[in-house]
PDB file of C-alpha atoms in Angstrom:
ATOM      1  CA  MET R 219     119.312  88.521 113.450  1.00 50.00           C
ATOM      2  CA  HIS R 220     116.758  90.779 115.116  1.00 56.00           C
ATOM      3  CA  GLU R 221     113.109  89.777 115.237  1.00 63.00           C
ATOM      4  CA  PRO R 222     111.950  90.429 111.641  1.00 70.00           C
ATOM      5  CA  ASP R 223     109.567  93.239 110.765  1.00 81.00           C
ATOM      6  CA  PHE R 224     108.954  91.548 107.417  1.00 85.00           C
ATOM      7  CA  LEU R 225     108.723  87.823 106.703  1.00 90.00           C
ATOM      8  CA  LEU R 226     107.994  86.256 103.352  1.00 91.00           C
ATOM      9  CA  ARG R 227     107.894  82.515 102.713  1.00 92.00           C
ATOM     10  CA  ALA R 228     107.375  81.360  99.131  1.00 92.00           C
ATOM     11  CA  THR R 229     107.499  78.077  97.235  1.00 91.00           C
ATOM     12  CA  ILE R 230     109.629  78.214  94.086  1.00 93.00           C
ATOM     13  CA  ALA R 231     109.331  75.484  91.470  1.00 92.00           C
ATOM     14  CA  ALA R 232     113.078  74.885  91.131  1.00 95.00           C
ATOM     15  CA  PRO R 233     115.721  72.878  93.032  1.00 96.00           C
ATOM     16  CA  ALA R 234     117.488  74.632  95.899  1.00 96.00           C
ATOM     17  CA  LYS R 235     120.764  74.578  93.934  1.00 96.00           C
ATOM     18  CA  ALA R 236     119.161  76.538  91.072  1.00 97.00           C
ATOM     19  CA  VAL R 237     117.585  79.039  93.481  1.00 97.00           C
ATOM     20  CA  TYR R 238     120.911  79.525  95.260  1.00 97.00           C
ATOM     21  CA  GLU R 239     122.660  80.145  91.937  1.00 98.00           C
ATOM     22  CA  ALA R 240     120.045  82.750  90.996  1.00 98.00           C
ATOM     23  CA  LEU R 241     120.603  84.439  94.374  1.00 98.00           C
ATOM     24  CA  THR R 242     124.389  84.521  94.017  1.00 98.00           C
ATOM     25  CA  ASP R 243     125.160  84.811  90.287  1.00 98.00           C
ATOM     26  CA  PRO R 244     125.664  88.518  89.469  1.00 98.00           C
ATOM     27  CA  ALA R 245     124.404  88.031  85.902  1.00 98.00           C
ATOM     28  CA  ALA R 246     121.176  86.465  87.199  1.00 98.00           C
ATOM     29  CA  LEU R 247     120.726  89.156  89.841  1.00 98.00           C
ATOM     30  CA  ARG R 248     120.987  91.799  87.118  1.00 98.00           C
ATOM     31  CA  VAL R 249     117.972  90.205  85.414  1.00 98.00           C
ATOM     32  CA  TRP R 250     115.495  89.664  88.265  1.00 98.00           C
ATOM     33  CA  LEU R 251     116.685  91.910  91.125  1.00 98.00           C
ATOM     34  CA  ALA R 252     118.715  95.000  90.307  1.00 98.00           C
ATOM     35  CA  GLU R 253     120.364  97.086  87.605  1.00 98.00           C
ATOM     36  CA  HIS R 254     123.831  96.336  88.999  1.00 98.00           C
ATOM     37  CA  ALA R 255     125.132  93.472  91.154  1.00 98.00           C
ATOM     38  CA  GLU R 256     128.475  92.165  92.399  1.00 98.00           C
ATOM     39  CA  VAL R 257     128.927  88.957  94.391  1.00 98.00           C
ATOM     40  CA  GLU R 258     132.181  87.499  95.688  1.00 97.00           C
ATOM     41  CA  LEU R 259     131.362  85.042  98.468  1.00 96.00           C
ATOM     42  CA  PRO R 260     132.179  84.992 101.301  1.00 93.00           C
ATOM     43  CA  ALA R 261     133.285  88.635 101.194  1.00 95.00           C
ATOM     44  CA  ARG R 262     130.833  90.657  99.118  1.00 97.00           C
ATOM     45  CA  TYR R 263     127.122  90.715  98.234  1.00 98.00           C
ATOM     46  CA  ALA R 264     126.021  93.975  96.634  1.00 98.00           C
ATOM     47  CA  PHE R 265     123.252  95.282  94.365  1.00 98.00           C
ATOM     48  CA  TRP R 266     122.270  98.796  93.384  1.00 98.00           C
ATOM     49  CA  GLY R 267     120.937 100.999  90.590  1.00 98.00           C
ATOM     50  CA  ARG R 268     117.635 102.599  89.676  1.00 97.00           C
ATOM     51  CA  PHE R 269     115.565  99.496  90.526  1.00 98.00           C
ATOM     52  CA  THR R 270     116.870  99.457  94.138  1.00 97.00           C
ATOM     53  CA  PRO R 271     115.610 101.729  96.944  1.00 95.00           C
ATOM     54  CA  ASP R 272     118.325 104.319  97.683  1.00 95.00           C
ATOM     55  CA  GLY R 273     120.329 102.613  94.964  1.00 96.00           C
ATOM     56  CA  ALA R 274     122.737 105.291  93.750  1.00 97.00           C
ATOM     57  CA  GLU R 275     125.525 103.101  95.131  1.00 97.00           C
ATOM     58  CA  PRO R 276     125.738  99.732  96.926  1.00 97.00           C
ATOM     59  CA  HIS R 277     124.885  99.787 100.643  1.00 97.00           C
ATOM     60  CA  GLN R 278     125.094  96.089 101.553  1.00 98.00           C
ATOM     61  CA  ARG R 279     127.515  94.388 103.975  1.00 97.00           C
ATOM     62  CA  LEU R 280     127.659  90.593 103.857  1.00 98.00           C
ATOM     63  CA  LEU R 281     127.218  88.967 107.281  1.00 97.00           C
ATOM     64  CA  HIS R 282     127.044  85.251 106.476  1.00 97.00           C
ATOM     65  CA  ALA R 283     126.812  82.891 103.520  1.00 96.00           C
ATOM     66  CA  ASP R 284     126.668  79.116 103.249  1.00 95.00           C
ATOM     67  CA  GLU R 285     124.939  76.674 100.881  1.00 92.00           C
ATOM     68  CA  ARG R 286     121.489  77.381 102.367  1.00 95.00           C
ATOM     69  CA  THR R 287     121.646  80.859 103.947  1.00 97.00           C
ATOM     70  CA  ILE R 288     122.697  84.354 102.949  1.00 97.00           C
ATOM     71  CA  SER R 289     122.424  87.292 105.343  1.00 97.00           C
ATOM     72  CA  PHE R 290     123.566  90.866 104.943  1.00 97.00           C
ATOM     73  CA  ALA R 291     123.153  94.319 106.421  1.00 97.00           C
ATOM     74  CA  TRP R 292     121.496  96.775 104.041  1.00 96.00           C
ATOM     75  CA  THR R 293     121.532 100.499 104.802  1.00 95.00           C
ATOM     76  CA  VAL R 294     118.684 102.400 103.127  1.00 93.00           C
ATOM     77  CA  GLU R 295     118.487 106.195 103.496  1.00 91.00           C
ATOM     78  CA  GLY R 296     120.723 106.004 106.564  1.00 91.00           C
ATOM     79  CA  HIS R 297     118.774 103.181 108.253  1.00 90.00           C
ATOM     80  CA  GLU R 298     120.575  99.844 108.647  1.00 93.00           C
ATOM     81  CA  THR R 299     118.383  96.777 108.204  1.00 93.00           C
ATOM     82  CA  THR R 300     119.252  93.086 108.270  1.00 95.00           C
ATOM     83  CA  VAL R 301     118.134  90.742 105.488  1.00 96.00           C
ATOM     84  CA  GLU R 302     118.308  86.962 105.387  1.00 97.00           C
ATOM     85  CA  PHE R 303     117.528  84.388 102.680  1.00 97.00           C
ATOM     86  CA  GLN R 304     117.062  80.783 103.776  1.00 97.00           C
ATOM     87  CA  LEU R 305     116.475  77.854 101.416  1.00 97.00           C
ATOM     88  CA  ASP R 306     114.808  74.541 102.280  1.00 96.00           C
ATOM     89  CA  GLU R 307     114.061  71.594 100.013  1.00 93.00           C
ATOM     90  CA  ASP R 308     110.364  71.005  99.337  1.00 90.00           C
ATOM     91  CA  GLY R 309     109.921  67.962  97.109  1.00 88.00           C
ATOM     92  CA  ASP R 310     111.036  69.009  93.627  1.00 86.00           C
ATOM     93  CA  GLY R 311     110.910  72.675  94.642  1.00 93.00           C
ATOM     94  CA  THR R 312     112.330  75.033  97.224  1.00 95.00           C
ATOM     95  CA  VAL R 313     110.868  77.056 100.070  1.00 95.00           C
ATOM     96  CA  LEU R 314     112.523  80.463 100.198  1.00 96.00           C
ATOM     97  CA  THR R 315     112.182  82.307 103.498  1.00 95.00           C
ATOM     98  CA  LEU R 316     113.134  85.978 103.366  1.00 95.00           C
ATOM     99  CA  SER R 317     113.170  88.079 106.519  1.00 94.00           C
ATOM    100  CA  GLN R 318     114.142  91.688 107.181  1.00 93.00           C
ATOM    101  CA  ALA R 319     114.476  93.516 110.480  1.00 91.00           C
ATOM    102  CA  ASP R 320     114.589  97.185 111.553  1.00 85.00           C
ATOM    103  CA  LEU R 321     112.057  98.539 109.055  1.00 80.00           C
ATOM    104  CA  PRO R 322     109.871 101.665 109.457  1.00 68.00           C
ATOM    105  CA  SER R 323     106.486 101.403 111.104  1.00 63.00           C
ATOM    106  CA  PHE R 324     103.481 100.475 109.001  1.00 56.00           C
ATOM    107  CA  GLU R 325     101.865 103.780 109.983  1.00 58.00           C
ATOM    108  CA  ASP R 326     104.835 105.759 108.605  1.00 55.00           C
ATOM    109  CA  VAL R 327     104.703 103.812 105.349  1.00 51.00           C
ATOM    110  CA  LEU R 328     100.967 104.497 104.927  1.00 54.00           C
ATOM    111  CA  ALA R 329     101.509 108.177 105.663  1.00 53.00           C
ATOM    112  CA  ASP R 330     104.307 108.402 103.043  1.00 52.00           C
ATOM    113  CA  ARG R 331     106.784 109.406 105.755  1.00 49.00           C
ATOM    114  CA  ALA R 332     109.201 106.576 105.027  1.00 51.00           C
ATOM    115  CA  GLY R 333     110.269 107.366 101.447  1.00 69.00           C
ATOM    116  CA  ALA R 334     112.265 104.716  99.615  1.00 78.00           C
ATOM    117  CA  PHE R 335     113.141 103.160 102.987  1.00 83.00           C
ATOM    118  CA  GLY R 336     109.457 102.259 103.337  1.00 83.00           C
ATOM    119  CA  ALA R 337     109.502 100.384 100.025  1.00 89.00           C
ATOM    120  CA  THR R 338     111.957  97.680 101.065  1.00 91.00           C
ATOM    121  CA  SER R 339     109.341  95.068 102.001  1.00 87.00           C
ATOM    122  CA  THR R 340     107.249  95.541  98.845  1.00 90.00           C
ATOM    123  CA  PHE R 341     110.518  95.662  96.878  1.00 95.00           C
ATOM    124  CA  TRP R 342     111.211  92.131  98.121  1.00 94.00           C
ATOM    125  CA  SER R 343     107.683  90.932  97.346  1.00 92.00           C
ATOM    126  CA  LEU R 344     108.136  91.945  93.717  1.00 95.00           C
ATOM    127  CA  ALA R 345     111.708  90.641  93.579  1.00 97.00           C
ATOM    128  CA  VAL R 346     110.760  87.176  94.842  1.00 95.00           C
ATOM    129  CA  ALA R 347     107.887  86.982  92.341  1.00 94.00           C
ATOM    130  CA  ASN R 348     110.343  87.860  89.578  1.00 96.00           C
ATOM    131  CA  LEU R 349     112.860  85.336  90.918  1.00 97.00           C
ATOM    132  CA  ALA R 350     110.241  82.583  90.593  1.00 95.00           C
ATOM    133  CA  ASP R 351     109.355  83.691  87.054  1.00 95.00           C
ATOM    134  CA  TYR R 352     113.033  83.969  86.094  1.00 97.00           C
ATOM    135  CA  LEU R 353     113.653  80.372  87.187  1.00 97.00           C
ATOM    136  CA  ALA R 354     110.495  79.231  85.333  1.00 94.00           C
ATOM    137  CA  GLY R 355     111.585  80.979  82.127  1.00 96.00           C
ATOM    138  CA  ARG R 356     108.581  83.333  82.195  1.00 95.00           C
ATOM    139  CA  PRO R 357     108.547  87.063  81.345  1.00 95.00           C
ATOM    140  CA  LEU R 358     109.223  89.234  84.371  1.00 97.00           C
ATOM    141  CA  THR R 359     106.955  91.905  85.827  1.00 97.00           C
ATOM    142  CA  PRO R 360     108.344  95.461  85.407  1.00 97.00           C
ATOM    143  CA  MET R 361     110.450  96.662  88.335  1.00 97.00           C
ATOM    144  CA  VAL R 362     110.055  99.961  90.169  1.00 96.00           C
ATOM    145  CA  ASP R 363     112.314 102.744  88.903  1.00 97.00           C
ATOM    146  CA  PHE R 364     113.179 104.543  92.145  1.00 95.00           C
ATOM    147  CA  THR R 365     114.714 107.435  90.189  1.00 95.00           C
ATOM    148  CA  SER R 366     111.536 108.349  88.303  1.00 95.00           C
ATOM    149  CA  PRO R 367     108.303 110.073  89.411  1.00 94.00           C
ATOM    150  CA  GLU R 368     106.433 108.332  86.557  1.00 96.00           C
ATOM    151  CA  LEU R 369     104.625 105.263  87.909  1.00 96.00           C
ATOM    152  CA  ARG R 370     103.539 103.398  84.799  1.00 97.00           C
ATOM    153  CA  ALA R 371     103.833  99.732  83.796  1.00 97.00           C
ATOM    154  CA  GLU R 372     102.540  97.550  80.988  1.00 97.00           C
ATOM    155  CA  VAL R 373     102.190  93.757  80.849  1.00 96.00           C
ATOM    156  CA  VAL R 374     100.541  91.235  78.554  1.00 96.00           C
ATOM    157  CA  ILE R 375      98.406  88.524  80.148  1.00 96.00           C
ATOM    158  CA  ASP R 376      97.376  85.358  78.324  1.00 95.00           C
ATOM    159  CA  ALA R 377      93.641  85.758  78.966  1.00 95.00           C
ATOM    160  CA  THR R 378      90.753  87.752  77.503  1.00 95.00           C
ATOM    161  CA  PRO R 379      90.167  91.372  78.554  1.00 95.00           C
ATOM    162  CA  GLU R 380      86.818  90.322  80.054  1.00 95.00           C
ATOM    163  CA  ALA R 381      88.474  87.662  82.222  1.00 96.00           C
ATOM    164  CA  VAL R 382      91.302  89.965  83.323  1.00 97.00           C
ATOM    165  CA  PHE R 383      88.945  92.827  84.141  1.00 97.00           C
ATOM    166  CA  ASP R 384      86.725  90.506  86.183  1.00 96.00           C
ATOM    167  CA  SER R 385      89.739  89.325  88.164  1.00 96.00           C
ATOM    168  CA  LEU R 386      90.506  92.959  89.038  1.00 96.00           C
ATOM    169  CA  VAL R 387      87.038  93.953  90.275  1.00 96.00           C
ATOM    170  CA  ASN R 388      85.374  90.727  91.454  1.00 96.00           C
ATOM    171  CA  PRO R 389      86.057  90.450  95.216  1.00 94.00           C
ATOM    172  CA  GLY R 390      86.186  86.652  95.135  1.00 93.00           C
ATOM    173  CA  GLN R 391      88.650  86.624  92.256  1.00 94.00           C
ATOM    174  CA  VAL R 392      90.825  89.376  93.726  1.00 93.00           C
ATOM    175  CA  GLY R 393      90.922  87.565  97.055  1.00 90.00           C
ATOM    176  CA  ARG R 394      92.218  84.415  95.343  1.00 90.00           C
ATOM    177  CA  TRP R 395      95.237  85.879  93.538  1.00 90.00           C
ATOM    178  CA  MET R 396      96.004  88.632  96.025  1.00 86.00           C
ATOM    179  CA  GLY R 397      95.627  86.397  99.068  1.00 82.00           C
ATOM    180  CA  ALA R 398      93.920  89.093 101.145  1.00 82.00           C
ATOM    181  CA  LYS R 399      90.368  90.176 101.819  1.00 87.00           C
ATOM    182  CA  VAL R 400      89.200  92.965  99.502  1.00 92.00           C
ATOM    183  CA  ASP R 401      85.668  94.421  99.483  1.00 95.00           C
ATOM    184  CA  ILE R 402      84.683  95.967  96.143  1.00 95.00           C
ATOM    185  CA  GLU R 403      81.608  97.742  94.783  1.00 96.00           C
ATOM    186  CA  PRO R 404      82.225  97.358  90.999  1.00 96.00           C
ATOM    187  CA  TRP R 405      80.659 100.489  89.578  1.00 97.00           C
ATOM    188  CA  ALA R 406      81.496 104.183  89.145  1.00 97.00           C
ATOM    189  CA  GLY R 407      81.411 105.763  92.604  1.00 96.00           C
ATOM    190  CA  GLY R 408      81.635 102.351  94.279  1.00 96.00           C
ATOM    191  CA  ARG R 409      83.997 101.669  97.169  1.00 95.00           C
ATOM    192  CA  TYR R 410      87.195  99.568  97.171  1.00 95.00           C
ATOM    193  CA  ALA R 411      88.727  98.493 100.489  1.00 93.00           C
ATOM    194  CA  MET R 412      91.830  96.416 101.189  1.00 87.00           C
ATOM    195  CA  GLY R 413      91.044  94.392 104.286  1.00 86.00           C
ATOM    196  CA  GLY R 414      87.310  95.029 103.904  1.00 89.00           C
ATOM    197  CA  PHE R 415      84.917  97.893 104.523  1.00 89.00           C
ATOM    198  CA  ASP R 416      85.204  97.422 108.286  1.00 87.00           C
ATOM    199  CA  LEU R 417      88.895  98.342 108.038  1.00 81.00           C
ATOM    200  CA  ASP R 418      88.466 101.080 105.408  1.00 75.00           C
ATOM    201  CA  PRO R 419      84.810 102.148 105.158  1.00 72.00           C
ATOM    202  CA  GLY R 420      85.145 104.513 102.194  1.00 73.00           C
ATOM    203  CA  GLY R 421      88.581 105.993 101.585  1.00 84.00           C
ATOM    204  CA  ILE R 422      88.920 104.570  98.056  1.00 93.00           C
ATOM    205  CA  THR R 423      86.266 104.878  95.329  1.00 96.00           C
ATOM    206  CA  PHE R 424      86.019 104.229  91.594  1.00 97.00           C
ATOM    207  CA  ALA R 425      86.409 107.533  89.727  1.00 97.00           C
ATOM    208  CA  GLU R 426      85.993 105.675  86.400  1.00 97.00           C
ATOM    209  CA  PHE R 427      84.541 102.285  85.622  1.00 97.00           C
ATOM    210  CA  GLU R 428      84.117 100.905  82.092  1.00 97.00           C
ATOM    211  CA  PRO R 429      83.545  97.115  82.282  1.00 95.00           C
ATOM    212  CA  GLY R 430      86.110  95.112  80.356  1.00 94.00           C
ATOM    213  CA  ARG R 431      88.148  98.202  79.425  1.00 96.00           C
ATOM    214  CA  LYS R 432      89.129 100.678  82.114  1.00 97.00           C
ATOM    215  CA  ALA R 433      88.845 101.591  85.791  1.00 97.00           C
ATOM    216  CA  THR R 434      90.374 104.281  87.987  1.00 98.00           C
ATOM    217  CA  LEU R 435      90.513 104.311  91.776  1.00 97.00           C
ATOM    218  CA  ARG R 436      90.638 107.603  93.684  1.00 96.00           C
ATOM    219  CA  PHE R 437      92.229 107.497  97.145  1.00 93.00           C
ATOM    220  CA  ALA R 438      91.367 109.848  99.987  1.00 90.00           C
ATOM    221  CA  ASP R 439      94.677 111.720  99.574  1.00 88.00           C
ATOM    222  CA  GLY R 440      94.055 112.359  95.860  1.00 92.00           C
ATOM    223  CA  LEU R 441      96.148 109.491  94.484  1.00 93.00           C
ATOM    224  CA  LEU R 442      94.703 107.958  91.305  1.00 96.00           C
ATOM    225  CA  SER R 443      95.374 104.343  90.340  1.00 96.00           C
ATOM    226  CA  SER R 444      94.116 103.209  86.963  1.00 97.00           C
ATOM    227  CA  TRP R 445      94.242 100.227  84.657  1.00 96.00           C
ATOM    228  CA  GLU R 446      93.363 100.142  80.971  1.00 97.00           C
ATOM    229  CA  LEU R 447      92.927  96.929  78.952  1.00 97.00           C
ATOM    230  CA  GLU R 448      93.010  96.123  75.250  1.00 95.00           C
ATOM    231  CA  GLY R 449      93.029  92.836  73.366  1.00 93.00           C
ATOM    232  CA  SER R 450      96.437  91.735  72.104  1.00 86.00           C
ATOM    233  CA  ALA R 451      96.952  88.595  69.946  1.00 86.00           C
ATOM    234  CA  GLY R 452      94.417  86.593  71.906  1.00 86.00           C
ATOM    235  CA  GLY R 453      95.551  87.988  75.248  1.00 94.00           C
ATOM    236  CA  THR R 454      95.276  91.302  77.070  1.00 97.00           C
ATOM    237  CA  ARG R 455      97.661  94.224  77.148  1.00 97.00           C
ATOM    238  CA  ILE R 456      97.071  96.036  80.415  1.00 97.00           C
ATOM    239  CA  THR R 457      98.560  99.372  81.393  1.00 97.00           C
ATOM    240  CA  PHE R 458      98.731 100.431  85.040  1.00 97.00           C
ATOM    241  CA  VAL R 459      99.310 104.069  86.028  1.00 97.00           C
ATOM    242  CA  GLN R 460      99.436 105.904  89.347  1.00 96.00           C
ATOM    243  CA  SER R 461      99.162 109.696  89.397  1.00 96.00           C
ATOM    244  CA  GLY R 462      97.918 112.579  91.519  1.00 95.00           C
ATOM    245  CA  PHE R 463     100.767 112.440  94.061  1.00 93.00           C
ATOM    246  CA  ASP R 464     103.569 114.800  95.097  1.00 91.00           C
ATOM    247  CA  ALA R 465     106.245 114.226  92.441  1.00 91.00           C
ATOM    248  CA  THR R 466     108.956 114.952  95.020  1.00 90.00           C
ATOM    249  CA  ASN R 467     107.753 112.011  97.132  1.00 89.00           C
ATOM    250  CA  PRO R 468     106.369 109.273  94.844  1.00 92.00           C
ATOM    251  CA  PRO R 469     104.457 106.493  96.661  1.00 92.00           C
ATOM    252  CA  TYR R 470     107.049 103.838  95.841  1.00 93.00           C
ATOM    253  CA  PRO R 471     105.999 101.419  98.641  1.00 90.00           C
ATOM    254  CA  GLY R 472     102.451 101.086  97.321  1.00 90.00           C
ATOM    255  CA  TRP R 473     103.579 101.011  93.678  1.00 93.00           C
ATOM    256  CA  ALA R 474     106.028  98.160  94.366  1.00 93.00           C
ATOM    257  CA  GLY R 475     103.302  96.319  96.247  1.00 90.00           C
ATOM    258  CA  TRP R 476     100.887  96.759  93.352  1.00 93.00           C
ATOM    259  CA  LEU R 477     103.444  95.458  90.842  1.00 95.00           C
ATOM    260  CA  SER R 478     104.078  92.384  93.000  1.00 93.00           C
ATOM    261  CA  GLY R 479     100.320  91.836  92.843  1.00 92.00           C
ATOM    262  CA  VAL R 480     100.475  92.147  89.040  1.00 94.00           C
ATOM    263  CA  ALA R 481     102.987  89.271  89.031  1.00 94.00           C
ATOM    264  CA  ASP R 482     100.467  87.182  90.990  1.00 93.00           C
ATOM    265  CA  LEU R 483      97.670  88.249  88.633  1.00 95.00           C
ATOM    266  CA  ARG R 484      99.675  87.078  85.611  1.00 95.00           C
ATOM    267  CA  ALA R 485     100.394  83.712  87.206  1.00 93.00           C
ATOM    268  CA  PHE R 486      96.747  83.334  88.250  1.00 94.00           C
ATOM    269  CA  HIS R 487      95.648  83.547  84.619  1.00 95.00           C
ATOM    270  CA  GLU R 488      98.530  81.807  82.907  1.00 94.00           C
ATOM    271  CA  LEU R 489      99.731  78.858  84.990  1.00 91.00           C
ATOM    272  CA  PRO R 490      97.772  75.577  84.705  1.00 87.00           C
ATOM    273  CA  GLY R 491      96.697  74.327  88.121  1.00 82.00           C
ATOM    274  CA  TRP R 492      97.726  77.668  89.624  1.00 80.00           C
ATOM    275  CA  ARG R 493      98.037  77.921  93.372  1.00 75.00           C
ATOM    276  CA  PRO R 494      99.469  80.800  95.428  1.00 70.00           C
ATOM    277  CA  GLY R 495     103.261  80.847  95.558  1.00 64.00           C
ATOM    278  CA  TRP R 496     103.255  82.597  98.948  1.00 60.00           C
ATOM    279  CA  ARG R 497     103.109  80.289 101.937  1.00 51.00           C
ATOM    280  CA  LYS R 498     103.152  83.219 104.320  1.00 50.00           C
ATOM    281  CA  MET R 499     103.715  86.955 104.354  1.00 52.00           C
ATOM    282  CA  ALA R 500     103.780  88.936 107.587  1.00 51.00           C
ATOM    283  CA  ILE R 501     104.445  92.638 108.150  1.00 51.00           C
ATOM    284  CA  ALA R 502     104.777  94.051 111.660  1.00 48.00           C
ATOM    285  CA  GLY R 503     101.960  96.449 112.506  1.00 44.00           C
ATOM    286  CA  VAL R 504      99.671  95.430 109.642  1.00 47.00           C
ATOM    287  CA  PRO R 505      96.045  95.082 110.803  1.00 45.00           C
ATOM    288  CA  ALA R 506      94.440  91.630 110.649  1.00 43.00           C
ATOM    289  CA  GLY R 507      92.755  91.042 107.313  1.00 42.00           C
ATOM    290  CA  PHE R 508      95.081  93.405 105.446  1.00 42.00           C
ATOM    291  CA  GLU R 509      98.199  91.302 104.965  1.00 46.00           C
ATOM    292  CA  PRO R 510      98.404  88.485 102.402  1.00 49.00           C
ATOM    293  CA  ASP R 511      98.657  85.116 104.127  1.00 46.00           C
ATOM    294  CA  HIS R 512      98.780  81.741 102.414  1.00 45.00           C
ATOM    295  CA  GLU R 513     100.080  79.690 105.322  1.00 41.00           C
ATOM    296  CA  ALA R 514     100.413  76.098 104.140  1.00 33.00           C
TER     297      ALA R 514
END
């Protein structure tokens, strides 16, 4: 396999045999990964559908499969990449290492020049979070619909609206569940910067800010990202929406990345003794301080 452009290492609270079955059982894959899936080892490993980048039909070619490793070529919008899953025992759990090579540059992804091809790494971040929740018997985070220009998702979190809102705007709290430095000025007109103000001195600001209820971020290119909270049976129903973009080129990479963060946010509030599931995430070309990193 080529040197990976994307590397994700996560601890999953399930035996390696259970993780392997979830990675290779088509019925399981159709729950946590994709709308459609077909697996016939050692000949075929395929997934496609509206929840898969460039998923109108399957574009995978199995390269290798054994009891601990699965690797396949995956062509997305004409670009062939190479993906590998590797499983290692870790006490009662499993360390899943996922790597992918031959991805677009980070600069092209940020500039929305990579389309669905640019969403493959954040697609995997969300998928692995949903894999962990699937194996734990927890509700899954909504997937990205790569056929729709509507970027909207709703989840229920077992915590009060005040606690959830604080975890979205308090830099210390955000840094814990997101695993990356974020500088935030929590008021209308205040700045919000992934990686810190040194990396992004003022490109994102709060267009709306109603403590405990609603906030909207405005990006320099006009993109709006909002969340609205309401109490729900002792918990919080939270709706996330992104708007203000070119409907012919939805920002799927960022939306998938945000939804993977929502999965972490849910776990942060709901799991007793929570600790980050990511051991490490690395993306080629990402500036220091921007990428999540929970190296054990």
